[in-house]
GROMACS .gro file of C-alpha atoms in nm:
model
  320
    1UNK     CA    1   0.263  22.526  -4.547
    2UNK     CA    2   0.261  22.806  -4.779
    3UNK     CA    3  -0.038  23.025  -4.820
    4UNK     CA    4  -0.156  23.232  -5.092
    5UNK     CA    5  -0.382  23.563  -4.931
    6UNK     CA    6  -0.642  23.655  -5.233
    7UNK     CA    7  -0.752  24.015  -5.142
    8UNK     CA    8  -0.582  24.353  -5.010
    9UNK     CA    9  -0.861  24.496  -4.861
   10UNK     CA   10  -0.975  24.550  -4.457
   11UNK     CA   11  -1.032  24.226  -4.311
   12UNK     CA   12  -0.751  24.062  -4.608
   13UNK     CA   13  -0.532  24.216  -4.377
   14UNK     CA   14  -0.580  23.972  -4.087
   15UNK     CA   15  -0.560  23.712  -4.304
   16UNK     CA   16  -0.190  23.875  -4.404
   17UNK     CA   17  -0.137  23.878  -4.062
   18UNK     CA   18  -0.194  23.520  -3.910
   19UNK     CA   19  -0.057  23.338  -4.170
   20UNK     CA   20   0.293  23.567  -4.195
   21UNK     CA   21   0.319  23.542  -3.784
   22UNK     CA   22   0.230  23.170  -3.743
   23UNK     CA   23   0.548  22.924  -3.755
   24UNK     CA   24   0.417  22.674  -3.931
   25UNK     CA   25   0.312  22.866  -4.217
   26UNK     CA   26   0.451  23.086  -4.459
   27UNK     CA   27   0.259  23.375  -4.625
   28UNK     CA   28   0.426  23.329  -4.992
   29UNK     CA   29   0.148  23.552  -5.185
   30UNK     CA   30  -0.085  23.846  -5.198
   31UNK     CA   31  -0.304  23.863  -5.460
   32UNK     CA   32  -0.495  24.200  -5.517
   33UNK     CA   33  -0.714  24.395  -5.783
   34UNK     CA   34  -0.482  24.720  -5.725
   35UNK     CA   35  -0.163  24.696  -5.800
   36UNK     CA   36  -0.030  24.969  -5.560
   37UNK     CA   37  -0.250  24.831  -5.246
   38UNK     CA   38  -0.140  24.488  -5.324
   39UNK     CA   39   0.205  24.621  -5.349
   40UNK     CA   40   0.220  24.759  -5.024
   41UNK     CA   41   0.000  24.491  -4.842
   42UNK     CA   42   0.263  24.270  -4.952
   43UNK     CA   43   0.549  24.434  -4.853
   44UNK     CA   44   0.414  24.487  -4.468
   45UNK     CA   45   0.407  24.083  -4.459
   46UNK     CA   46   0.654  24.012  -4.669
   47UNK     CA   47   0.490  23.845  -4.936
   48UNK     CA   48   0.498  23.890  -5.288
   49UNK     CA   49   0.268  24.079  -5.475
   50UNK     CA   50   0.033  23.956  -5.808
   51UNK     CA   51  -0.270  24.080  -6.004
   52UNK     CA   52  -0.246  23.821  -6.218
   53UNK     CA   53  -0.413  23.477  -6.031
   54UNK     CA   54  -0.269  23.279  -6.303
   55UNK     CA   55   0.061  23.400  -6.272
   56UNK     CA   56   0.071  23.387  -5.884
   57UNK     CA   57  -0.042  22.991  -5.872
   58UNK     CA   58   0.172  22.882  -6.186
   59UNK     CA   59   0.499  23.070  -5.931
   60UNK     CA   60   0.369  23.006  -5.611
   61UNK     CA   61   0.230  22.689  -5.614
   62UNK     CA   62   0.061  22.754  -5.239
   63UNK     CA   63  -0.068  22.482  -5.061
   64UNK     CA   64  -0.362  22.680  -4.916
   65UNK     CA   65  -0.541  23.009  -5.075
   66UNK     CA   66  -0.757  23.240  -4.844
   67UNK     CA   67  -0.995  23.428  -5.028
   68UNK     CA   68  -1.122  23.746  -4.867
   69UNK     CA   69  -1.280  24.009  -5.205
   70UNK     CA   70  -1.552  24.249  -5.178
   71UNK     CA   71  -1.878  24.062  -5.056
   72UNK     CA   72  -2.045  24.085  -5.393
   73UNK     CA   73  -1.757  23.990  -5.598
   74UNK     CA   74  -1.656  23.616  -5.482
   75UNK     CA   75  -1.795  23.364  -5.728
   76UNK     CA   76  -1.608  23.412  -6.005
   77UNK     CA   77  -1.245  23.448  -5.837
   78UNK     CA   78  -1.411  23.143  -5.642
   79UNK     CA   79  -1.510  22.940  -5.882
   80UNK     CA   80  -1.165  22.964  -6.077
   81UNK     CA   81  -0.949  22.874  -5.764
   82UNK     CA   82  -1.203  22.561  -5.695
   83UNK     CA   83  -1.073  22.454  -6.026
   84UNK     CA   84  -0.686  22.395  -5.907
   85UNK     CA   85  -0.789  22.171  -5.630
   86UNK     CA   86  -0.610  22.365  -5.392
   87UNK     CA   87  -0.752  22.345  -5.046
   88UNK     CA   88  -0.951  22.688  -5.000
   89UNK     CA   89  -1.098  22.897  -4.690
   90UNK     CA   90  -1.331  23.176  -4.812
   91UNK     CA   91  -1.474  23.475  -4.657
   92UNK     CA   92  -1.869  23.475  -4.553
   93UNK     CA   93  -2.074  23.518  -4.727
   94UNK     CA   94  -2.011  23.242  -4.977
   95UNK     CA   95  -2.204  23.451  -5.263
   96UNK     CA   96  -2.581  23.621  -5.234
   97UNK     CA   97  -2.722  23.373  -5.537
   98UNK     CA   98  -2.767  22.966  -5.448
   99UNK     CA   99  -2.747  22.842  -5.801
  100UNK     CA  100  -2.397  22.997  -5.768
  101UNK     CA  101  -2.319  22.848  -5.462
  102UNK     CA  102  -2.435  22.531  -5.547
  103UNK     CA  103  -2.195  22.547  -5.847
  104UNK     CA  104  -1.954  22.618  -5.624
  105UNK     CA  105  -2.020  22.349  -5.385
  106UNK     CA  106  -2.058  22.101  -5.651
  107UNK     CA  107  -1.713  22.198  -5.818
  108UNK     CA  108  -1.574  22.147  -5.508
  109UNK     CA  109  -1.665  21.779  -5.462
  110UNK     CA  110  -1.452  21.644  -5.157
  111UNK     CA  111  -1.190  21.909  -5.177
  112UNK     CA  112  -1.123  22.082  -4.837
  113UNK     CA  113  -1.356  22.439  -4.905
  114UNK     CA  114  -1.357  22.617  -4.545
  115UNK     CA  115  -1.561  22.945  -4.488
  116UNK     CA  116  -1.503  23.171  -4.199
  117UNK     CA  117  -1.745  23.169  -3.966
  118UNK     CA  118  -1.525  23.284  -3.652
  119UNK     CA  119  -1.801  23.405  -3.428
  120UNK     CA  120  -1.850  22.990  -3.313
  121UNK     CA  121  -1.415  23.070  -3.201
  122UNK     CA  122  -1.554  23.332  -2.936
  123UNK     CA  123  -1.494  23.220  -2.621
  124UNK     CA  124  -1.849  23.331  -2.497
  125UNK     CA  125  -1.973  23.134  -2.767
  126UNK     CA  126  -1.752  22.807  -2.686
  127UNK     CA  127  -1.829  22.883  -2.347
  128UNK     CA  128  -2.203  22.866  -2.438
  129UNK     CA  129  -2.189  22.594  -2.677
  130UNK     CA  130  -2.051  22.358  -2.384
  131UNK     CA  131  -2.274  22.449  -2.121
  132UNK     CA  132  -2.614  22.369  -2.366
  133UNK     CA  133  -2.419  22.036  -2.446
  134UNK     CA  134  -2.396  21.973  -2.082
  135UNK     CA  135  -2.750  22.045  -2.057
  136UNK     CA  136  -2.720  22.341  -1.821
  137UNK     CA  137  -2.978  22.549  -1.966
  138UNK     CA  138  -3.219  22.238  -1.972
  139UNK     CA  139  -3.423  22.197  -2.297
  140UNK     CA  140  -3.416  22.556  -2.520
  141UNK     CA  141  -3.733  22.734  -2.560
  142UNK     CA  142  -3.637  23.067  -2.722
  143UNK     CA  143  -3.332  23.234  -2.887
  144UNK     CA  144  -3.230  23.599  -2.966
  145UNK     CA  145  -2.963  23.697  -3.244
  146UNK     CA  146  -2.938  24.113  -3.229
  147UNK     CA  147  -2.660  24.258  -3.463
  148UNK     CA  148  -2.660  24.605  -3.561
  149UNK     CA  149  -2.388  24.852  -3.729
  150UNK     CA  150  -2.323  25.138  -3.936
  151UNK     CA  151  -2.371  25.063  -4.317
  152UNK     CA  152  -2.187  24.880  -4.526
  153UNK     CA  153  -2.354  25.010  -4.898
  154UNK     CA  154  -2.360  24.782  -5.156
  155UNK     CA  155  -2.528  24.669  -5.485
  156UNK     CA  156  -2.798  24.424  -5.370
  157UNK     CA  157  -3.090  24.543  -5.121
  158UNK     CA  158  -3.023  24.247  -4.934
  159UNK     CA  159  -2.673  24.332  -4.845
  160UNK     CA  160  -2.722  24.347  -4.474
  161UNK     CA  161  -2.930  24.014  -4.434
  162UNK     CA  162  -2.677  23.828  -4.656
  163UNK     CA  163  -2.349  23.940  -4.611
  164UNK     CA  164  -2.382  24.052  -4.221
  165UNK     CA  165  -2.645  23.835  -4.056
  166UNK     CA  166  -2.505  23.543  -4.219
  167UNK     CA  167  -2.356  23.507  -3.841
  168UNK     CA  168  -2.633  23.522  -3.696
  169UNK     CA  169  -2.832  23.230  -3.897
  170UNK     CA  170  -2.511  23.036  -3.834
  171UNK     CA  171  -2.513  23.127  -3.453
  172UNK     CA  172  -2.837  22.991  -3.407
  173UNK     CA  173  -2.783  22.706  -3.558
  174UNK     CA  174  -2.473  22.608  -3.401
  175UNK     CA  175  -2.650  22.704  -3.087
  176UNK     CA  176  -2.989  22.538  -3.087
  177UNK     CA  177  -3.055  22.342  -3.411
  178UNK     CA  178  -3.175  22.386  -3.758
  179UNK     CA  179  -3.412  22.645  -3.805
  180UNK     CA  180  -3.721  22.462  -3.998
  181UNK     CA  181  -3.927  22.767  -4.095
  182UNK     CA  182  -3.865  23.198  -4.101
  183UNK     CA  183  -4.134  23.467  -4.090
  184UNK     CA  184  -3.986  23.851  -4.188
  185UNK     CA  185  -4.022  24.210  -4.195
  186UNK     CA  186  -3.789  24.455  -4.346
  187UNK     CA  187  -3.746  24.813  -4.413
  188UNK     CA  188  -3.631  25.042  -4.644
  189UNK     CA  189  -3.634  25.338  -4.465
  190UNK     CA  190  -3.311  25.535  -4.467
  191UNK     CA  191  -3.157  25.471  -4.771
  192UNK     CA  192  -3.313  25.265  -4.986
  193UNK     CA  193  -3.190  24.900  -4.902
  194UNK     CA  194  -3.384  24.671  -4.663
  195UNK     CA  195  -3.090  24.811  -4.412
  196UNK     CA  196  -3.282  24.648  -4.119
  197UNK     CA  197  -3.474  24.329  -4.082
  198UNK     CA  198  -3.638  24.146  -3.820
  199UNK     CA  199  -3.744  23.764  -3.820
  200UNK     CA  200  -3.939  23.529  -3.655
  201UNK     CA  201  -3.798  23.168  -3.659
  202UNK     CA  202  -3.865  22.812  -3.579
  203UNK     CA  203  -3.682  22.539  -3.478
  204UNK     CA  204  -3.679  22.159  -3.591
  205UNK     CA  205  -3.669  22.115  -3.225
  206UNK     CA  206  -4.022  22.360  -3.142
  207UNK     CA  207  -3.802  22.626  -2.990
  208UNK     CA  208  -3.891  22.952  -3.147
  209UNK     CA  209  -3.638  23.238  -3.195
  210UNK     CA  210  -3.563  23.593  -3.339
  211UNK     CA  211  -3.339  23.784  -3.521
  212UNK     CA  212  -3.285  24.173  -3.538
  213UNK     CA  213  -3.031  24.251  -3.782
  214UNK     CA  214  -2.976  24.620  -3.899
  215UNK     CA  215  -2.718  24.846  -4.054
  216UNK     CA  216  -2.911  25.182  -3.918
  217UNK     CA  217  -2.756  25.113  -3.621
  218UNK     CA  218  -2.395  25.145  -3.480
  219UNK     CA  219  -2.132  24.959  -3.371
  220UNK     CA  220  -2.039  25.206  -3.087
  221UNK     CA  221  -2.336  25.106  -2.909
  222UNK     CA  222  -2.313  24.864  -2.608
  223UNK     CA  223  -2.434  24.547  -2.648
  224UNK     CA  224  -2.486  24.612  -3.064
  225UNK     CA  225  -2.423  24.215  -3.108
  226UNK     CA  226  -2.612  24.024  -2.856
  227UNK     CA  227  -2.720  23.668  -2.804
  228UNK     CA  228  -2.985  23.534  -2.570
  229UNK     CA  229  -3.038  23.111  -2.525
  230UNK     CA  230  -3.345  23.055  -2.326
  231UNK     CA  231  -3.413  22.668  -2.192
  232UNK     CA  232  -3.611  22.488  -1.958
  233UNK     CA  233  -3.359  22.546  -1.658
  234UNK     CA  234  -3.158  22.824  -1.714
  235UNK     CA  235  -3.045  23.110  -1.954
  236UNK     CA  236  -2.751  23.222  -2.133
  237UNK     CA  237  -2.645  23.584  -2.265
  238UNK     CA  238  -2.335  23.612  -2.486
  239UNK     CA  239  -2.248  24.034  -2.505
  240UNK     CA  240  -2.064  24.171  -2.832
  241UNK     CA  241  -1.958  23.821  -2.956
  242UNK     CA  242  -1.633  23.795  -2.727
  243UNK     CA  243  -1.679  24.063  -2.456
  244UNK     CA  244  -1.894  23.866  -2.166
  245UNK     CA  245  -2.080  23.562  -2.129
  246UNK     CA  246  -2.379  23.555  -1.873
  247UNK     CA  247  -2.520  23.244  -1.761
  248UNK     CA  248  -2.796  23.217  -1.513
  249UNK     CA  249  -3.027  22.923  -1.344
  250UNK     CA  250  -3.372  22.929  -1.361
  251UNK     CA  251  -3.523  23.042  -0.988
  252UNK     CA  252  -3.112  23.145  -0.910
  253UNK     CA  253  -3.096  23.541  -0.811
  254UNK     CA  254  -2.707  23.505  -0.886
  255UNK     CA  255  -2.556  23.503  -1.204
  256UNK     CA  256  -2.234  23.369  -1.324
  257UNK     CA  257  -2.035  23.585  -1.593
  258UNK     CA  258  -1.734  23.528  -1.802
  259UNK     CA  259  -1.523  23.808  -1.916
  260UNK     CA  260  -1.167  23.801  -2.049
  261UNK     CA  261  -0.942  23.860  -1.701
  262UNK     CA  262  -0.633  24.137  -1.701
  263UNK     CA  263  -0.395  23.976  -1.885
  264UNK     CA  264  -0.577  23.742  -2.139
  265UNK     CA  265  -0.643  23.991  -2.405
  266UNK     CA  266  -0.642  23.722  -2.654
  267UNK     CA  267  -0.969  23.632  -2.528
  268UNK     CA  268  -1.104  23.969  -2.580
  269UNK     CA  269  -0.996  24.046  -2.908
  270UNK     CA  270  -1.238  23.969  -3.206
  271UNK     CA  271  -0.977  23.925  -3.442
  272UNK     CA  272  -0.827  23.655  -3.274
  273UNK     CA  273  -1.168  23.456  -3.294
  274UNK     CA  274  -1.008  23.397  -3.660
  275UNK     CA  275  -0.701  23.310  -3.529
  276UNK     CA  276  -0.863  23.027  -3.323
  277UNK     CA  277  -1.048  22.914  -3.647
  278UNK     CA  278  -0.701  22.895  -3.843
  279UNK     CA  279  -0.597  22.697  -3.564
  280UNK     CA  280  -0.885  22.425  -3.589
  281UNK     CA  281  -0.828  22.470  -4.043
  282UNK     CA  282  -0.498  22.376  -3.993
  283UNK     CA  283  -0.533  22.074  -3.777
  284UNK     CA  284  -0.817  21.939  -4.022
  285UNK     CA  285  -0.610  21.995  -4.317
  286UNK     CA  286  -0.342  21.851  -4.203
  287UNK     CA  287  -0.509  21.546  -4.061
  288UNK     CA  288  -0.684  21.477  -4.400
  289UNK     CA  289  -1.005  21.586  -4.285
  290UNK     CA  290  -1.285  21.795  -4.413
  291UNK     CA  291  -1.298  22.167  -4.264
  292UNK     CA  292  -1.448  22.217  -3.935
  293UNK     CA  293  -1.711  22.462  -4.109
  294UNK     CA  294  -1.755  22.321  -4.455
  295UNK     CA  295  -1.857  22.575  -4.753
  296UNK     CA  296  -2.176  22.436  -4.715
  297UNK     CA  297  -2.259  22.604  -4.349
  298UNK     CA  298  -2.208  22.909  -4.604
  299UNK     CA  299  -2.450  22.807  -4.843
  300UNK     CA  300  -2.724  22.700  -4.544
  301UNK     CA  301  -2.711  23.065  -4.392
  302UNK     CA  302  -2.793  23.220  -4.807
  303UNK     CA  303  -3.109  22.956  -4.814
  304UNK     CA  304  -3.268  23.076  -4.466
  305UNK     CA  305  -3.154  23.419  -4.587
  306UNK     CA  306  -3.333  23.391  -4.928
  307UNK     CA  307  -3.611  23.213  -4.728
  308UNK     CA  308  -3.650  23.561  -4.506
  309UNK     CA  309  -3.675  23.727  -4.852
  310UNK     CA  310  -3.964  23.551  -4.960
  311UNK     CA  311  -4.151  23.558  -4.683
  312UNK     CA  312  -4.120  23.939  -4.691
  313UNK     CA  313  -4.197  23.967  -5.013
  314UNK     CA  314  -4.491  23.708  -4.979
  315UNK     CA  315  -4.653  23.811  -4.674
  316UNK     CA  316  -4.651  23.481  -4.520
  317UNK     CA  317  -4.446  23.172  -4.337
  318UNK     CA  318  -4.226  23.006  -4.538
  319UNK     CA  319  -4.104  22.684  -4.456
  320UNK     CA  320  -3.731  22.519  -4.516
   0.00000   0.00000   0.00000
């Protein structure tokens, strides 16, 4: 299958990476902005270099683009790729405006249109996922999402929210269920963006949940991504999104932990949690099926994110 990598920047690199190392793929394209960083991207993977997307698909003809651009600049490039009817996997988040993703989205029609939400490829978070299916943790009551880092600056005050906690709507959701309504607060105090938020959330199911999200914070700090599933009989802890799973019984002094052992340091690494993802994109596509996580989980974390903003700016509950 040959893939076409749209992007030379940081994390474009990992998508250079998996699809030039996997055997059944083959990494015929990088497509970049700068023509000396595209260059030289290129050249690591052995790929061939383009600034021209019209050029590189009319040459290339790739049966799969990746699309990883700075988070503020993907509808455009996105919306002119949908338009080949190439299959397509996309970098979160999908855009920060929902008319555009609903352009995009409706463009698409049935086309395969994956976005990367690799946190759910954690194997705390698979881990987790099975045990609430198996009903370990009983019914769940309450849920914590905590994700905090150093800045990442950008043109919209709502950078952090959208482009960042994006995982952490989606983490819940996977998790627990569709979040019905959101109640925020945010803050503008370091430099000048609402840098950190926190929410209070609802659940279609009458669990209740919350979300501390922050760029004044840093990712050197123990613990800086952290997710806590309460239920009825027990309680789960996943610690910096593939480090450790905890998982304890209600009334039980022990607790069971998962951590990746001495030699599985696939397990540990957060990269890989994309690698797993390609896995499961591959399969689908292959198969004929839609994505595992559809475009559309992109668009569903950018309405309860534009849902927190208006209940900040609003004062008051709003309701999805």
């Amino acid at each position: 299958m040959r893939v076409a990598v749209v992007g030379a920047g940081g994390w474009g690199e990992q998508h250079a990476r998996i699809f030039s190392r996997r055997p059944d793929t083959e990494l015929c394209a990088i497509a970049g902005r700068t023509p000396e960083r595209t260059k030289a991207r290129a050249e690591r993977y052995g790929a061939t270099p383009y600034t021209d997307l019209d050029l590189m698909l009319e040459r290339e003809r790739p049966d799969l683009i990746t699309v990883c651009l700075p988070n503020e600049d993907h509808f455009e490039v996105t919306r002119q790729l949908l338009k080949t009817g190439i299959p397509m996997l996309v970098e979160k988040p999908l855009v920060f405006d929902l008319a555009e993703a609903d352009t995009l989205l409706t463009e698409a029609g049935d086309q395969f249109f994956a976005i990367n939400f690799n946190h759910r490829y954690a194997e705390p978070v698979q881990r987790a996922k099975a045990l609430i299916e198996a009903g370990e943790i009983g019914e769940p009551v309450f849920a914590t999402w905590r994700f905090g880092g150093e800045a990442n600056h950008g043109n919209s005050p709502h950078a952090n929210l959208i482009e960042t906690q994006c995982h952490g709507f989606d983490m819940l959701e996977h998790l627990v269920g569709n979040i019905s309504s959101v109640a925020a607060q945010m803050t503008d105090k370091t430099y000048g963006a609402l840098s950190t938020v926190a929410l209070a959330l609802e659940f279609e199911n009458r669990a209740v949940g919350t979300m501390l999200g922050s760029y004044d914070s840093s990712y050197a700090y123990p613990d800086s991504q952290l997710v806590e599933i309460n239920g009825t009989e027990g309680r789960l802890v996943i610690h910096d999104t593939v480090r450790a799973l905890s998982f304890s019984k209600a009334g039980d002094d022990v607790e069971r932990r998962w951590h990746s052992g001495y030699f599985d340091d696939e397990a540990r690494n957060f990269a890989g949690t994309f690698d797993r993802h390609v896995d499961a994109i591959l399969e689908a596509l292959r198969a004929g099926n839609q994505p595992p996580v559809h475009a559309e989980a992109g668009r569903r974390a950018l309405q309860l994110a534009h849902a927190a903003i208006e209940s900040h700016e609003s004062g008051r509950r709003v309701s999805l």
